[in-house]
Structures are given as structure tokens and as C-alpha cells.
PDB file of C-alpha atoms in Angstrom:
ATOM      1  CA  MET A   1      49.631 -79.896  -1.065  1.00 56.00           C
ATOM      2  CA  ASP A   2      53.036 -81.496  -1.606  1.00 63.00           C
ATOM      3  CA  ALA A   3      54.708 -79.473  -4.356  1.00 64.00           C
ATOM      4  CA  LEU A   4      57.820 -81.610  -4.749  1.00 76.00           C
ATOM      5  CA  TYR A   5      59.175 -84.699  -3.007  1.00 81.00           C
ATOM      6  CA  HIS A   6      61.248 -87.782  -3.708  1.00 88.00           C
ATOM      7  CA  ARG A   7      59.656 -91.120  -4.576  1.00 94.00           C
ATOM      8  CA  LEU A   8      62.052 -94.046  -4.695  1.00 96.00           C
ATOM      9  CA  LEU A   9      61.055 -96.930  -6.944  1.00 95.00           C
ATOM     10  CA  VAL A  10      62.131-100.068  -5.101  1.00 95.00           C
ATOM     11  CA  ALA A  11      62.330-103.754  -5.993  1.00 94.00           C
ATOM     12  CA  ASP A  12      62.839-105.069  -2.445  1.00 96.00           C
ATOM     13  CA  PHE A  13      60.072-103.146  -0.701  1.00 97.00           C
ATOM     14  CA  PRO A  14      60.365-104.818   2.748  1.00 98.00           C
ATOM     15  CA  SER A  15      64.116-104.123   3.036  1.00 97.00           C
ATOM     16  CA  CYS A  16      63.870-100.530   1.854  1.00 97.00           C
ATOM     17  CA  PHE A  17      60.811 -99.880   4.020  1.00 98.00           C
ATOM     18  CA  GLY A  18      62.624-101.225   7.094  1.00 98.00           C
ATOM     19  CA  PHE A  19      65.711 -99.108   6.436  1.00 98.00           C
ATOM     20  CA  TYR A  20      63.892 -95.817   5.857  1.00 98.00           C
ATOM     21  CA  ARG A  21      61.400 -96.479   8.685  1.00 98.00           C
ATOM     22  CA  ALA A  22      64.389 -96.831  11.029  1.00 98.00           C
ATOM     23  CA  VAL A  23      66.523 -93.885   9.869  1.00 97.00           C
ATOM     24  CA  LEU A  24      64.186 -91.131   8.616  1.00 97.00           C
ATOM     25  CA  PRO A  25      62.524 -90.252  11.948  1.00 97.00           C
ATOM     26  CA  PRO A  26      65.761 -89.730  13.927  1.00 97.00           C
ATOM     27  CA  LEU A  27      67.615 -88.081  11.034  1.00 95.00           C
ATOM     28  CA  THR A  28      64.909 -85.781   9.651  1.00 94.00           C
ATOM     29  CA  GLY A  29      61.997 -85.830  12.091  1.00 96.00           C
ATOM     30  CA  ALA A  30      59.771 -87.252   9.327  1.00 96.00           C
ATOM     31  CA  ALA A  31      57.009 -89.594  10.463  1.00 97.00           C
ATOM     32  CA  LEU A  32      55.561 -92.539   8.589  1.00 98.00           C
ATOM     33  CA  VAL A  33      52.027 -91.552   7.587  1.00 97.00           C
ATOM     34  CA  LYS A  34      51.152 -94.373   5.222  1.00 97.00           C
ATOM     35  CA  GLY A  35      52.480 -97.819   4.382  1.00 98.00           C
ATOM     36  CA  THR A  36      53.578-101.179   5.703  1.00 98.00           C
ATOM     37  CA  PRO A  37      56.497-103.496   4.909  1.00 98.00           C
ATOM     38  CA  ASP A  38      54.206-105.322   2.462  1.00 97.00           C
ATOM     39  CA  GLY A  39      54.031-102.267   0.195  1.00 96.00           C
ATOM     40  CA  PRO A  40      53.391-101.246  -2.466  1.00 97.00           C
ATOM     41  CA  TYR A  41      53.531 -97.646  -1.169  1.00 97.00           C
ATOM     42  CA  ALA A  42      54.802 -95.777   1.872  1.00 98.00           C
ATOM     43  CA  THR A  43      55.319 -92.113   2.676  1.00 97.00           C
ATOM     44  CA  TRP A  44      56.942 -90.053   5.431  1.00 97.00           C
ATOM     45  CA  ASP A  45      55.907 -86.463   6.182  1.00 96.00           C
ATOM     46  CA  LEU A  46      57.346 -83.580   8.148  1.00 95.00           C
ATOM     47  CA  ASP A  47      55.025 -80.765   9.200  1.00 94.00           C
ATOM     48  CA  GLY A  48      52.328 -82.021   6.827  1.00 92.00           C
ATOM     49  CA  GLN A  49      54.618 -82.112   3.790  1.00 92.00           C
ATOM     50  CA  ALA A  50      55.904 -85.275   2.123  1.00 93.00           C
ATOM     51  CA  VAL A  51      59.613 -85.879   2.622  1.00 93.00           C
ATOM     52  CA  LEU A  52      60.056 -89.258   0.950  1.00 95.00           C
ATOM     53  CA  SER A  53      57.924 -92.031  -0.448  1.00 97.00           C
ATOM     54  CA  LEU A  54      58.581 -95.555  -1.672  1.00 97.00           C
ATOM     55  CA  PHE A  55      56.706 -97.309  -4.469  1.00 97.00           C
ATOM     56  CA  ASP A  56      57.007-100.812  -5.864  1.00 97.00           C
ATOM     57  CA  ARG A  57      59.167-100.587  -9.007  1.00 95.00           C
ATOM     58  CA  GLY A  58      57.457-103.500 -10.756  1.00 95.00           C
ATOM     59  CA  MET A  59      54.017-101.959 -10.349  1.00 95.00           C
ATOM     60  CA  LEU A  60      55.130 -98.691 -11.895  1.00 94.00           C
ATOM     61  CA  ALA A  61      56.943-100.488 -14.722  1.00 95.00           C
ATOM     62  CA  ALA A  62      53.725-102.341 -15.554  1.00 94.00           C
ATOM     63  CA  ALA A  63      51.730 -99.090 -15.472  1.00 95.00           C
ATOM     64  CA  VAL A  64      54.071 -97.180 -17.806  1.00 95.00           C
ATOM     65  CA  GLY A  65      54.924-100.050 -20.153  1.00 94.00           C
ATOM     66  CA  THR A  66      58.555-100.644 -19.206  1.00 93.00           C
ATOM     67  CA  ALA A  67      58.205-104.034 -17.495  1.00 92.00           C
ATOM     68  CA  ALA A  68      60.077-105.799 -20.334  1.00 93.00           C
ATOM     69  CA  LEU A  69      63.140-103.555 -19.935  1.00 91.00           C
ATOM     70  CA  PRO A  70      66.080-104.447 -17.656  1.00 88.00           C
ATOM     71  CA  ALA A  71      65.476-103.483 -14.020  1.00 84.00           C
ATOM     72  CA  GLU A  72      69.080-102.425 -13.505  1.00 79.00           C
ATOM     73  CA  PRO A  73      71.272-100.409 -15.887  1.00 78.00           C
ATOM     74  CA  ALA A  74      74.813-101.386 -16.748  1.00 80.00           C
ATOM     75  CA  ALA A  75      77.447-100.183 -14.288  1.00 83.00           C
ATOM     76  CA  ALA A  76      77.690 -96.394 -14.374  1.00 84.00           C
ATOM     77  CA  GLN A  77      78.356 -93.407 -12.183  1.00 89.00           C
ATOM     78  CA  ASP A  78      75.503 -92.384  -9.909  1.00 87.00           C
ATOM     79  CA  GLY A  79      72.911 -90.185 -11.591  1.00 85.00           C
ATOM     80  CA  THR A  80      71.120 -89.108  -8.410  1.00 90.00           C
ATOM     81  CA  MET A  81      71.540 -89.183  -4.659  1.00 94.00           C
ATOM     82  CA  LEU A  82      69.341 -88.591  -1.659  1.00 94.00           C
ATOM     83  CA  VAL A  83      70.778 -85.801   0.527  1.00 95.00           C
ATOM     84  CA  LEU A  84      69.826 -85.566   4.188  1.00 95.00           C
ATOM     85  CA  GLN A  85      70.913 -82.592   6.271  1.00 95.00           C
ATOM     86  CA  VAL A  86      71.705 -83.819   9.786  1.00 96.00           C
ATOM     87  CA  GLU A  87      73.040 -82.349  13.008  1.00 95.00           C
ATOM     88  CA  ASP A  88      75.898 -84.836  13.480  1.00 97.00           C
ATOM     89  CA  VAL A  89      77.243 -86.596  10.375  1.00 98.00           C
ATOM     90  CA  GLY A  90      79.180 -89.185  12.395  1.00 98.00           C
ATOM     91  CA  ARG A  91      76.172 -90.254  14.476  1.00 98.00           C
ATOM     92  CA  ALA A  92      73.921 -90.307  11.405  1.00 98.00           C
ATOM     93  CA  PHE A  93      76.502 -92.424   9.537  1.00 98.00           C
ATOM     94  CA  ASP A  94      76.637 -94.922  12.412  1.00 98.00           C
ATOM     95  CA  LEU A  95      72.834 -95.056  12.637  1.00 98.00           C
ATOM     96  CA  CYS A  96      72.474 -95.814   8.924  1.00 98.00           C
ATOM     97  CA  ARG A  97      75.200 -98.470   9.057  1.00 98.00           C
ATOM     98  CA  GLY A  98      73.405-100.057  12.001  1.00 97.00           C
ATOM     99  CA  TYR A  99      70.347-100.535   9.798  1.00 97.00           C
ATOM    100  CA  GLY A 100      72.192-102.053   6.862  1.00 96.00           C
ATOM    101  CA  ALA A 101      73.499 -99.151   4.789  1.00 97.00           C
ATOM    102  CA  ASP A 102      76.792 -99.889   3.044  1.00 97.00           C
ATOM    103  CA  PRO A 103      79.467 -97.259   3.722  1.00 98.00           C
ATOM    104  CA  VAL A 104      80.986 -95.516   0.700  1.00 98.00           C
ATOM    105  CA  ALA A 105      82.909 -92.608   2.260  1.00 98.00           C
ATOM    106  CA  GLY A 106      83.077 -91.930   5.979  1.00 98.00           C
ATOM    107  CA  PRO A 107      82.514 -88.581   7.667  1.00 98.00           C
ATOM    108  CA  THR A 108      84.794 -86.021   6.026  1.00 97.00           C
ATOM    109  CA  ASP A 109      85.183 -82.253   6.165  1.00 98.00           C
ATOM    110  CA  ARG A 110      84.737 -80.783   2.673  1.00 97.00           C
ATOM    111  CA  PRO A 111      85.683 -77.077   2.797  1.00 96.00           C
ATOM    112  CA  GLU A 112      86.234 -77.112  -0.974  1.00 96.00           C
ATOM    113  CA  TRP A 113      82.491 -77.836  -1.397  1.00 95.00           C
ATOM    114  CA  GLY A 114      81.357 -75.133   1.016  1.00 94.00           C
ATOM    115  CA  PRO A 115      82.330 -73.413   4.268  1.00 95.00           C
ATOM    116  CA  GLY A 116      81.910 -75.759   7.229  1.00 96.00           C
ATOM    117  CA  LEU A 117      80.499 -78.593   5.115  1.00 97.00           C
ATOM    118  CA  ARG A 118      80.907 -82.133   6.462  1.00 98.00           C
ATOM    119  CA  THR A 119      79.609 -85.165   4.558  1.00 98.00           C
ATOM    120  CA  ALA A 120      79.441 -88.945   4.585  1.00 98.00           C
ATOM    121  CA  HIS A 121      78.170 -91.245   1.846  1.00 98.00           C
ATOM    122  CA  LEU A 122      76.399 -94.601   2.068  1.00 98.00           C
ATOM    123  CA  ARG A 123      74.180 -96.850  -0.025  1.00 97.00           C
ATOM    124  CA  ASP A 124      70.673 -97.899   0.964  1.00 97.00           C
ATOM    125  CA  PRO A 125      69.567-101.571   0.769  1.00 96.00           C
ATOM    126  CA  GLU A 126      69.165-101.308  -3.027  1.00 94.00           C
ATOM    127  CA  GLY A 127      72.413 -99.434  -3.635  1.00 93.00           C
ATOM    128  CA  ARG A 128      71.103 -95.854  -3.923  1.00 94.00           C
ATOM    129  CA  LEU A 129      73.631 -93.225  -2.930  1.00 96.00           C
ATOM    130  CA  ILE A 130      72.825 -91.232   0.215  1.00 97.00           C
ATOM    131  CA  GLU A 131      74.728 -88.165   1.350  1.00 97.00           C
ATOM    132  CA  LEU A 132      74.563 -87.106   4.986  1.00 97.00           C
ATOM    133  CA  GLN A 133      75.623 -83.488   5.421  1.00 97.00           C
ATOM    134  CA  SER A 134      75.983 -80.758   7.974  1.00 96.00           C
ATOM    135  CA  TYR A 135      77.246 -77.200   7.624  1.00 91.00           C
TER     136      TYR A 135
END
């Protein structure tokens, strides 16, 4: 049973599916176990446990009664980010950029955050913040 995992609610399912299908296997070892670019759902597992899933945002909004609300909030600081621990932050950064991620902050050593910590930050096709880290 999957106790806890991330489900991203996405508006542009084909773009997000393509991005995560390309980067999750080499970065995390997770394999696609369900889903197609047509949506509305996809999930990637590692060792039988869910790592990440995507779900059509409009479908969920209709199910929970929020379809009439704005899809995007006003400009604000990020409230969440997806963190992926990787072996080589620079290579992972280049891989994600190659599949359409927008760079935010390149590979940087961050000893003030933790001993030996190196990070990079990007945005996925819908603008979600992703942190790549190694330590």
C-alpha cells in the first residue's frame, strides 16, 4: 500500500506527462506503471511504491466543486516544491532542461543549508518548482 506520495494536478496533461515520463526514470529509477499522454491519470512507482502521479486538474475541480474558481492564483511565492535527490545535480539539471524545464537557479553548493548539499532549481511545464539535490 502507498502510504504517502505526491499527486500533481495538471491542466496541460500531455506536456506534463511527457516531461515526467522523460526525467523520472533516469533521475529516480521510477517506472511508469499506469497512464498515457491522453490522461487523465498517470503514476510512476519505485520498488512497488508510488513516487509521483499526475491527475487532470479540471476533473478534480469538477469532483470537489471548485470548477468555478480561478485555475491559477495571483502571483505569490511558491507554496510547495517537488524535491528529487539525484547523484549529479549538474547532469540532472541539464536533463530536465533538455525536456523543457525552465531554469530558476543553476547548480550551486549550499553549505549553509546542510553539509555537502548541492542544489539546482527549475520549473516543470506548468511552472511548478523542482529542486534537484545531492549531499
